[in-house]
PDB file of C-alpha atoms and ligand atoms in Angstrom:
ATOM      1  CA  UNK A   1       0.000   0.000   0.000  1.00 96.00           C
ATOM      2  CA  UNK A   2       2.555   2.969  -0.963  1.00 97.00           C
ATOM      3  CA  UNK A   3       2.003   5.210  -3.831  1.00 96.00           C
ATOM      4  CA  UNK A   4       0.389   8.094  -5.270  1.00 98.00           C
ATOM      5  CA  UNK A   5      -0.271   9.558  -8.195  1.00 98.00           C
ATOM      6  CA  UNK A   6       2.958  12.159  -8.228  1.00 98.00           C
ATOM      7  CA  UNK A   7       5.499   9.440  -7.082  1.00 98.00           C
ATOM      8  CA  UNK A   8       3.781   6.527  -8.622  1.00 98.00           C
ATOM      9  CA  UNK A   9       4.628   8.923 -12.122  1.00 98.00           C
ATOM     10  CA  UNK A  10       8.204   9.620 -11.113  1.00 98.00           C
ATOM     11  CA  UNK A  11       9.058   6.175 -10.119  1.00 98.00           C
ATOM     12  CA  UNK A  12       7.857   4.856 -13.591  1.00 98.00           C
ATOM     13  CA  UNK A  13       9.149   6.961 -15.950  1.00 98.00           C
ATOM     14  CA  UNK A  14      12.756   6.838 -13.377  1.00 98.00           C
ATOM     15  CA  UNK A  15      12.448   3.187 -13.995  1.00 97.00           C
ATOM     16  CA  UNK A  16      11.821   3.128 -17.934  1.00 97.00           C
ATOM     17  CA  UNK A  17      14.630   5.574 -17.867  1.00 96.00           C
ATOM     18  CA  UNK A  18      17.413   3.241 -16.087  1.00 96.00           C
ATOM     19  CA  UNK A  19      16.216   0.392 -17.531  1.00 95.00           C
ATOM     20  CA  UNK A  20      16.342   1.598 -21.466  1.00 90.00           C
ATOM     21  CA  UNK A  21      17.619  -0.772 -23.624  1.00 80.00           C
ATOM     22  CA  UNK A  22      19.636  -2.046 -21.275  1.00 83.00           C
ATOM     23  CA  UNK A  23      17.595  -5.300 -19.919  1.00 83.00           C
ATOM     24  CA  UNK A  24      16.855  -8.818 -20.832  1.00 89.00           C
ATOM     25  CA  UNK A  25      14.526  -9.617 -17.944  1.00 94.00           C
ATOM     26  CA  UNK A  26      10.714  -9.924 -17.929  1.00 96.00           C
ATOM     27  CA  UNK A  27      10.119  -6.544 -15.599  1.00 97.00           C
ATOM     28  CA  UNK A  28       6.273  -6.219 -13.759  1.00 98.00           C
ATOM     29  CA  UNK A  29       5.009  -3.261 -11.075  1.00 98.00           C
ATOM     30  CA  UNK A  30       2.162  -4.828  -9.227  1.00 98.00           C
ATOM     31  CA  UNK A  31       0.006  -1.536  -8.172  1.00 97.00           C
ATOM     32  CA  UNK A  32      -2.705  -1.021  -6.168  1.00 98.00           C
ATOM     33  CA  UNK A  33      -5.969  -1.245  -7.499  1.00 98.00           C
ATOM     34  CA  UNK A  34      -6.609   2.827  -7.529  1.00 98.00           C
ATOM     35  CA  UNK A  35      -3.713   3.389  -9.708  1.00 98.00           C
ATOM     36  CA  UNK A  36      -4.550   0.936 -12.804  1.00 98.00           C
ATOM     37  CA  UNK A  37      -5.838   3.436 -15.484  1.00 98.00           C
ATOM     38  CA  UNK A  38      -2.403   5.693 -14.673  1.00 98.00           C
ATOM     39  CA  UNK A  39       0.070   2.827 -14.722  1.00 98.00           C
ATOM     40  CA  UNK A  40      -2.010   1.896 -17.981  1.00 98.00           C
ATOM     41  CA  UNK A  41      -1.324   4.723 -19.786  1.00 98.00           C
ATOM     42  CA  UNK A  42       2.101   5.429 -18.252  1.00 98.00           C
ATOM     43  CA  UNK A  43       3.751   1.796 -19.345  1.00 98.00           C
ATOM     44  CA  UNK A  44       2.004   1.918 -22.865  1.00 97.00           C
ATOM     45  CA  UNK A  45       4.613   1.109 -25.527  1.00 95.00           C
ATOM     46  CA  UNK A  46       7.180  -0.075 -22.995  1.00 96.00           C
ATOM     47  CA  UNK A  47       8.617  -3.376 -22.410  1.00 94.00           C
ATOM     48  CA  UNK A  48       6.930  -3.448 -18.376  1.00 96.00           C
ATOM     49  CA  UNK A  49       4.093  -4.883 -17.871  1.00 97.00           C
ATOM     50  CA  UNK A  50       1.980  -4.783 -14.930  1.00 98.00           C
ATOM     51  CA  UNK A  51       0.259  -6.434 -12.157  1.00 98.00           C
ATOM     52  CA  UNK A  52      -2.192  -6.434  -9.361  1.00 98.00           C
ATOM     53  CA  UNK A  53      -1.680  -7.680  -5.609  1.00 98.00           C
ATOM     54  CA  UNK A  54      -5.061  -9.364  -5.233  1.00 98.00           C
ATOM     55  CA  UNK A  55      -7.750 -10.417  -7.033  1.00 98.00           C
ATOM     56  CA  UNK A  56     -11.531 -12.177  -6.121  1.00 98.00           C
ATOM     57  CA  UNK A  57     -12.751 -15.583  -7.194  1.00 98.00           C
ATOM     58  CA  UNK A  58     -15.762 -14.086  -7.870  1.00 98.00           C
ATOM     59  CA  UNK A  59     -16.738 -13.569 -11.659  1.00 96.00           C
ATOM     60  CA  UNK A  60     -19.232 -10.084 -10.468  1.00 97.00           C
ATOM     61  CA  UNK A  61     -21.928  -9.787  -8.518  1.00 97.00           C
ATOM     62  CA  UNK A  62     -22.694  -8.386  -4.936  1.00 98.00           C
ATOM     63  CA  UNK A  63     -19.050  -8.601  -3.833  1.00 98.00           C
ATOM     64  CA  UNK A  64     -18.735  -4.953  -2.422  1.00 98.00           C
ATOM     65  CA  UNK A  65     -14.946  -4.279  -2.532  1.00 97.00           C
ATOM     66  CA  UNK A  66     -14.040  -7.329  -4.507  1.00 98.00           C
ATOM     67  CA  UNK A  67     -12.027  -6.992  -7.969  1.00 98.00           C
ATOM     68  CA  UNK A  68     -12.511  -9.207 -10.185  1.00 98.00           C
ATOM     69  CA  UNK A  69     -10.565 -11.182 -12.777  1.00 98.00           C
ATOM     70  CA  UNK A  70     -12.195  -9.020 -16.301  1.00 97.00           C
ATOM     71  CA  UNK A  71     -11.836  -5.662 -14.708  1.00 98.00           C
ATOM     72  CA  UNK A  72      -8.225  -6.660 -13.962  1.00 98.00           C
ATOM     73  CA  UNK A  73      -7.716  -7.357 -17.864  1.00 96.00           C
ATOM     74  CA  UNK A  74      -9.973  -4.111 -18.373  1.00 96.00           C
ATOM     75  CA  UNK A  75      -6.881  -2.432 -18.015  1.00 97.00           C
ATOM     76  CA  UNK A  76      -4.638  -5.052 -19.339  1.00 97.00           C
ATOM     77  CA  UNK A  77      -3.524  -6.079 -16.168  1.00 98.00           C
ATOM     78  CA  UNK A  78      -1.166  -9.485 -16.947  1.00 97.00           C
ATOM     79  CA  UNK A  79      -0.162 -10.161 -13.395  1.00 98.00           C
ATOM     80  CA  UNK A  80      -1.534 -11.227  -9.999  1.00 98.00           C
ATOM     81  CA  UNK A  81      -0.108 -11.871  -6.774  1.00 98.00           C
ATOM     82  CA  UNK A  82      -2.056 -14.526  -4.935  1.00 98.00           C
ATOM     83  CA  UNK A  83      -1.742 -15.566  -1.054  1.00 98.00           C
ATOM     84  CA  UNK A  84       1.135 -12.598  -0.167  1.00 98.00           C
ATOM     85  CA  UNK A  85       1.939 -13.592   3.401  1.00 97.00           C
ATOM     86  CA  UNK A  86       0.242  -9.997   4.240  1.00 97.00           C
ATOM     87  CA  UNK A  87      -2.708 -11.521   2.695  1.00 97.00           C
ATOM     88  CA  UNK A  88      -2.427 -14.667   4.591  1.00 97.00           C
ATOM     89  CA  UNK A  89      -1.810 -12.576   8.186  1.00 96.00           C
ATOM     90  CA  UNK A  90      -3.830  -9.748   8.084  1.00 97.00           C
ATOM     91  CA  UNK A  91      -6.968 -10.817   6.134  1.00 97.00           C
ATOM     92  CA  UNK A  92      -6.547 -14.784   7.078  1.00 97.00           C
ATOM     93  CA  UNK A  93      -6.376 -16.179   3.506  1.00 98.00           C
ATOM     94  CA  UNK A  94      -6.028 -19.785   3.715  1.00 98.00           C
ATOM     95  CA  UNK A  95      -4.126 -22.050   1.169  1.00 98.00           C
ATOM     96  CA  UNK A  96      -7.204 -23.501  -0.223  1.00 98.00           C
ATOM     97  CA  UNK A  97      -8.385 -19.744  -0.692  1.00 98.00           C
ATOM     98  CA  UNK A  98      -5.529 -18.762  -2.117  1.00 98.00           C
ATOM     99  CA  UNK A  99      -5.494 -21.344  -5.206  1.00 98.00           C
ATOM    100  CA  UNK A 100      -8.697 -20.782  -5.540  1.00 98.00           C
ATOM    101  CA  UNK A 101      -7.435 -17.182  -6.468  1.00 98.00           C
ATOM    102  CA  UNK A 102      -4.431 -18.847  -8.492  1.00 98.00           C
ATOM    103  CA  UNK A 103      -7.131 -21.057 -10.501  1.00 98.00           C
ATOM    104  CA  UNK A 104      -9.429 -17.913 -10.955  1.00 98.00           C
ATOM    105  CA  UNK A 105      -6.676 -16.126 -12.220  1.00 98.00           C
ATOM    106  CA  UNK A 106      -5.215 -19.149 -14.940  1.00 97.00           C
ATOM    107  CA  UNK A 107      -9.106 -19.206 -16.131  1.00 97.00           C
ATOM    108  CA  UNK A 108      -8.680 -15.686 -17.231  1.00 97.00           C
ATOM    109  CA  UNK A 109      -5.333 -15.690 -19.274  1.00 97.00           C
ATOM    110  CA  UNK A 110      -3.931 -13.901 -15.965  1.00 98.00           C
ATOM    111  CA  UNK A 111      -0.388 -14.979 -14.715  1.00 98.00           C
ATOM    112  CA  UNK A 112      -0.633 -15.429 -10.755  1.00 98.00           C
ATOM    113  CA  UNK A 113       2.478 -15.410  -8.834  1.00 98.00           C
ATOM    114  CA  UNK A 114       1.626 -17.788  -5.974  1.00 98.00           C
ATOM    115  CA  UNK A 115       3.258 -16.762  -2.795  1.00 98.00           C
ATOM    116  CA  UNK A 116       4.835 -19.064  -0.024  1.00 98.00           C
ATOM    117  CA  UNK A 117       7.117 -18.789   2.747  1.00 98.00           C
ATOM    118  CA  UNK A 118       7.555 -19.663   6.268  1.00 98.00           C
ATOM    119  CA  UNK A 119       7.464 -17.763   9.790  1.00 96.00           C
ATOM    120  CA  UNK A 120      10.822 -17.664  11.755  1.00 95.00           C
ATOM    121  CA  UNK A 121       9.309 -20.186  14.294  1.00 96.00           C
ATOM    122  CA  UNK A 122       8.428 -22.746  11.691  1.00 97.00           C
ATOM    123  CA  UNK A 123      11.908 -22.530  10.324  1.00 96.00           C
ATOM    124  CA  UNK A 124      13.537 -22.809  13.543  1.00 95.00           C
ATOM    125  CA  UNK A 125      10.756 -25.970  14.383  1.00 97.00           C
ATOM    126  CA  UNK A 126      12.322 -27.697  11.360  1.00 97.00           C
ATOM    127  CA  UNK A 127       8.924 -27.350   9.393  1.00 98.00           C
ATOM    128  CA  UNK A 128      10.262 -25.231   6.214  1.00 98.00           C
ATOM    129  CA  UNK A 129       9.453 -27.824   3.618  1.00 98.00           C
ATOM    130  CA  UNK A 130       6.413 -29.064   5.223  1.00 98.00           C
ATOM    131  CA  UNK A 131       5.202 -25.633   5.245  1.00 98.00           C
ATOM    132  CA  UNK A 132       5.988 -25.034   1.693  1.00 98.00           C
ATOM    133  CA  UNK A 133       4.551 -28.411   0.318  1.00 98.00           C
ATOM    134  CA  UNK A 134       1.057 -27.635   2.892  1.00 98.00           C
ATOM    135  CA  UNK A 135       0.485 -24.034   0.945  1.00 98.00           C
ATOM    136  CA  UNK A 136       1.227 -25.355  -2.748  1.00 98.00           C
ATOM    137  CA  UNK A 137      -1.026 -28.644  -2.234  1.00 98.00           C
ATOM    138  CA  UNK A 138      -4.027 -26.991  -3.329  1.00 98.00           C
ATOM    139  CA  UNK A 139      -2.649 -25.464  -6.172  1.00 98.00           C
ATOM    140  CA  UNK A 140      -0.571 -28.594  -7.447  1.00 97.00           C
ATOM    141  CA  UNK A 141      -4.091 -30.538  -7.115  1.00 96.00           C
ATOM    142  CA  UNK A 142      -5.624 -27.949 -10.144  1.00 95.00           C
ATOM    143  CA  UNK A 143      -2.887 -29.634 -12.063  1.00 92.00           C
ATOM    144  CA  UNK A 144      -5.180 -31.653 -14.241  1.00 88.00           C
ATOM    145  CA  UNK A 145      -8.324 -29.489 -14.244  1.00 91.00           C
ATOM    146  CA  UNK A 146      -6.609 -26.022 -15.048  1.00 95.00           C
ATOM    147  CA  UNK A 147      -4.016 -25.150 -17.453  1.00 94.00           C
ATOM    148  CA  UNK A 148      -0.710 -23.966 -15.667  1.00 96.00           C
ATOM    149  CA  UNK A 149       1.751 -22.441 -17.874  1.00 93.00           C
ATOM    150  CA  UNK A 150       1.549 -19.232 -16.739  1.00 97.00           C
ATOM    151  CA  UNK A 151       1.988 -19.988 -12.829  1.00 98.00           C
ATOM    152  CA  UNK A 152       4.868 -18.311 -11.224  1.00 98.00           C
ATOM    153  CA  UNK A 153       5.487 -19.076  -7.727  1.00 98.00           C
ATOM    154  CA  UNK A 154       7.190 -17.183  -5.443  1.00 98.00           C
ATOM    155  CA  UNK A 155       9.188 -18.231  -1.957  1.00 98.00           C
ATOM    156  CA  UNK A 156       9.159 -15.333   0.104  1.00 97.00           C
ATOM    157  CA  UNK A 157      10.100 -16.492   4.006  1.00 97.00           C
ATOM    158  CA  UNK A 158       8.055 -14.214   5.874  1.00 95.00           C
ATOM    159  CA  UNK A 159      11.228 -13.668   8.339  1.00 95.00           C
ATOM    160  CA  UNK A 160      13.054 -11.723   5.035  1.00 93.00           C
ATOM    161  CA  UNK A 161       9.934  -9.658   4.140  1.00 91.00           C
ATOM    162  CA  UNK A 162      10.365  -6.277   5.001  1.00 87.00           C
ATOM    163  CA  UNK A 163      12.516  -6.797   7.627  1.00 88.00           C
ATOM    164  CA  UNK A 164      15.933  -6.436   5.826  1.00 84.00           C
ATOM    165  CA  UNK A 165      17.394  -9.516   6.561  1.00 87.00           C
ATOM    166  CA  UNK A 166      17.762 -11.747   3.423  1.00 87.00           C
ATOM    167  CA  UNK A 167      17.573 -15.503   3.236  1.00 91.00           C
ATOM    168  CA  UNK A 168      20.897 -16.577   2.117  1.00 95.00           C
ATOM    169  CA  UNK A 169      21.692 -17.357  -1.311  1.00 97.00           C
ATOM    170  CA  UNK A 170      22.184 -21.006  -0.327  1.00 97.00           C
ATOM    171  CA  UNK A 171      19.025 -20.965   2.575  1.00 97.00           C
ATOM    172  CA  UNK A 172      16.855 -19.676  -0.752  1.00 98.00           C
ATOM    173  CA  UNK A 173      18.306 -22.189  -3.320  1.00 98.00           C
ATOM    174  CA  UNK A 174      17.471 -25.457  -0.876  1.00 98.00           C
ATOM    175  CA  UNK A 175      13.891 -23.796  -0.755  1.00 98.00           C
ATOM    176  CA  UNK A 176      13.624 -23.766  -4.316  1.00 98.00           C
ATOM    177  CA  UNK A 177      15.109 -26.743  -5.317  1.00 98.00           C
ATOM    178  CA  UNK A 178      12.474 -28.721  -3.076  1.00 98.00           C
ATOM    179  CA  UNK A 179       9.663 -26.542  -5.054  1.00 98.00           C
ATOM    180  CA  UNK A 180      11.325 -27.198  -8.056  1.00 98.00           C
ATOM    181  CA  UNK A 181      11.105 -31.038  -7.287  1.00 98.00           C
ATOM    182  CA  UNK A 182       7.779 -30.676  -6.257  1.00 97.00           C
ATOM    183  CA  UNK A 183       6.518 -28.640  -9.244  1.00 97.00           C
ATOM    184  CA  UNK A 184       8.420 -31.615 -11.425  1.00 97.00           C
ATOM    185  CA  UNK A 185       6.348 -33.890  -9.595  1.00 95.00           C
ATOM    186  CA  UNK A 186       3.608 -32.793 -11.540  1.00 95.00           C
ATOM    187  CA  UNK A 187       5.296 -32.089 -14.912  1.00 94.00           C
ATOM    188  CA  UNK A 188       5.420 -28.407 -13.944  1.00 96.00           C
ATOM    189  CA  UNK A 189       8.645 -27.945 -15.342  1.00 94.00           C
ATOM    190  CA  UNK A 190       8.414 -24.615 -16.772  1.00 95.00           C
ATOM    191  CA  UNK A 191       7.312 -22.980 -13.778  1.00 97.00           C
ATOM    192  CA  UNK A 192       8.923 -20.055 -12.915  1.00 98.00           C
ATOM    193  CA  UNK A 193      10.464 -19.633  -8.781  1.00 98.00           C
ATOM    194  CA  UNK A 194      11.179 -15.797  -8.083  1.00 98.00           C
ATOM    195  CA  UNK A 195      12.862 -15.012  -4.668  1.00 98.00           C
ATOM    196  CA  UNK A 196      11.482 -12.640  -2.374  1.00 97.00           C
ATOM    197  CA  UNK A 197      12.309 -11.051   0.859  1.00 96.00           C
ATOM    198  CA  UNK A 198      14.679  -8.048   1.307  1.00 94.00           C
ATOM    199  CA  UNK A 199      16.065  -8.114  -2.236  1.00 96.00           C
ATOM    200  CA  UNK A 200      18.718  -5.369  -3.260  1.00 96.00           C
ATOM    201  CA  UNK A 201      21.162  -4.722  -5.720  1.00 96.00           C
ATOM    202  CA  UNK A 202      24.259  -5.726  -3.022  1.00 96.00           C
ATOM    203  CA  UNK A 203      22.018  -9.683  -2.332  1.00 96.00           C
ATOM    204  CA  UNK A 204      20.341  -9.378  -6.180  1.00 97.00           C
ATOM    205  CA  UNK A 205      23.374 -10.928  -8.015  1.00 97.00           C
ATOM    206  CA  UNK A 206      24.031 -13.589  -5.650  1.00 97.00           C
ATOM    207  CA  UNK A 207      20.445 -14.968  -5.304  1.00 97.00           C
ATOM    208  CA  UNK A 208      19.830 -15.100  -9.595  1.00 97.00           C
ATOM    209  CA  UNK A 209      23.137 -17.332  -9.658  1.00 97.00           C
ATOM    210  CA  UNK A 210      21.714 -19.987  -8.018  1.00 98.00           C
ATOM    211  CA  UNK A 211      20.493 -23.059 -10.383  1.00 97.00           C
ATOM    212  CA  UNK A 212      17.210 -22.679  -9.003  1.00 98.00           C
ATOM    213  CA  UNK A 213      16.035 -18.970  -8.704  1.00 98.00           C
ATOM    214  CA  UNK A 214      14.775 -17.474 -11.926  1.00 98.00           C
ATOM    215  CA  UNK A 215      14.028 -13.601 -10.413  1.00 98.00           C
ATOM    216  CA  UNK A 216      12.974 -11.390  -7.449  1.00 98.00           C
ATOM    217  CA  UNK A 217       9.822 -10.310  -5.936  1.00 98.00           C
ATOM    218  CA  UNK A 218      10.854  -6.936  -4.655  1.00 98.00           C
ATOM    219  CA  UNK A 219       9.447  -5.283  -2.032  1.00 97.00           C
ATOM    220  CA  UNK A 220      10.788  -2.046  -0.750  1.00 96.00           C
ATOM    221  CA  UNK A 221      13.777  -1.483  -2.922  1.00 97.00           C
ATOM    222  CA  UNK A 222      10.825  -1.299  -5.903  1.00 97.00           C
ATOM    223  CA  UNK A 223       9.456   1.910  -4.550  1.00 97.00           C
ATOM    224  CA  UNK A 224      13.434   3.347  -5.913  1.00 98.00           C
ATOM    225  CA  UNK A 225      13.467   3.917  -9.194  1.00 98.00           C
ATOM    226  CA  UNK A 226      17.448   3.576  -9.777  1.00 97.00           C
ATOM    227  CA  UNK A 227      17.710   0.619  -6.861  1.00 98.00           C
ATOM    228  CA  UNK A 228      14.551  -1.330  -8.773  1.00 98.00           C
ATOM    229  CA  UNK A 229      16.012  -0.683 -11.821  1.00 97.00           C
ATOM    230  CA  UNK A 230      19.803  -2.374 -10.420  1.00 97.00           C
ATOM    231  CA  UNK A 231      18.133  -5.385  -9.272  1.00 97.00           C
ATOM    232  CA  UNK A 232      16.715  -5.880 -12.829  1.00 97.00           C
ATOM    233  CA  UNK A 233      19.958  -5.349 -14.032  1.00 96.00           C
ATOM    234  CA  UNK A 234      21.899  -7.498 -11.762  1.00 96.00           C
ATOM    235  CA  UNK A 235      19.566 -10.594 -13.564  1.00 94.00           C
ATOM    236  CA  UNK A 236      20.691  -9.288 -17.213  1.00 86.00           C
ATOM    237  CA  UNK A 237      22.114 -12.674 -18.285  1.00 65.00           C
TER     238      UNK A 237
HETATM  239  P1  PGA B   1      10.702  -6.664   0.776  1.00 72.13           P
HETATM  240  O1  PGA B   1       9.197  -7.118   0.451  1.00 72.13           O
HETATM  241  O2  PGA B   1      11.486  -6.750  -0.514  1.00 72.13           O
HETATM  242  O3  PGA B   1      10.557  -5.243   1.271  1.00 72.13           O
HETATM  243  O4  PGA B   1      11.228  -7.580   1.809  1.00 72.13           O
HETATM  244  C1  PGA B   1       8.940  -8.271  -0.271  1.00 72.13           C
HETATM  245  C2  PGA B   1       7.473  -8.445  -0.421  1.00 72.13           C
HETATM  246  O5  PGA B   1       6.674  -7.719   0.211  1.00 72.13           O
HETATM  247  O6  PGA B   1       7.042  -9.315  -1.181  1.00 72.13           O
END
């Protein structure tokens, strides 16, 4: 929830000027909801695309304060985060919820970025990959019903998000190497795993050369145009 429409314009336009020519990378902004028609208009032409941070499972109706799947591609909205651990803690979004949000968003041509992580207790309780395989369950199980090439999924430890301490290069790469195994499980081999949780230019470099992370989720080092615009850098290949 940060933005407005003065900094929201200066951070785009700071970003399509750093990143000019000068990136390989597949580059998003999820915004909030209020900002759509401006991010619209100010990423038309350009090589970003953009994103929102929720989205209902509801098609329309009486779902006051929902947003639904069509007005997201009103816009042309290609993005969704589903089951952000904010989502999960403040507005207790369960894992079952959640993929019902990733399969909502697949039915409509929308890429969801499925988020999972763990709380500092459950890591120190051992529980890290039970955790992980308990939140993806109900979105492996759509396997056969849904079509899933355009799932990302994203291991954010809550215990990194916002809080400036990064998972390790090599704490994030066993994470994603078990998702990776569990996504092959299913033939899911093309899925995407981003990193995120307190990703900067000094950690970006470092966490892409692992074998098993394919890009960042960033949080507060987005809301800089010049540091964003390093971290998408730092993945040029
Ligand atoms: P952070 O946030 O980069 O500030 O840790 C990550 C996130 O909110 O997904």
């Amino acid at each position: 929830m940060h933005g407005d429409l003065k900094t929201n314009a200066e951070l785009i336009h700071g970003l399509l000027k750093n990143l000019e020519h000068k990136h390989n990378t597949d580059v998003a902004v999820c915004v909030p909801f209020p900002y759509f028609a401006q991010i619209q208009n100010l990423l038309t032409n350009t090589d970003i695309t953009f994103g929102a941070q929720d989205i209902s499972t509801h098609e329309s109706g009486a779902y006051t304060g929902e947003i639904s799947a069509s007005m997201l591609h009103d816009f042309g909205c290609n993005w969704v985060l589903c089951g952000h651990s904010e989502r999960r803690a403040y507005h207790n979004e369960s894992s079952v919820q959640v993929a019902s949000k990733v399969k909502t968003a697949l039915d409509h041509s929308l890429s969801p970025v499925l988020c999972v992580g763990e709380t500092i207790t459950e890591r120190k309780d051992g529980l890290v990959e039970h955790v992980i395989a308990a939140q993806m369950a109900p979105v492996l199980s759509l396997t056969n019903t849904v079509n899933m090439a355009q799932l990302v999924v994203a291991y954010e430890p809550v215990w990194a998000i916002g809080t400036g301490h990064t998972a390790s290069p090599e704490q994030a790469q066993q994470v994603h190497a078990f998702i990776r195994a569990e996504l092959n499980k299913r033939d899911l081999n093309h899925v995407r795993i981003i990193y995120g949780g307190s990703v900067k230019p000094e950690n970006a470099a470092a966490l892409f050369a692992q074998p098993d992370i394919d890009g960042a989720l960033v949080g507060g080092a987005s809301l800089d145009a010049k540091t964003f615009a390093d971290i998408v850098l730092a993945a040029n290949l």
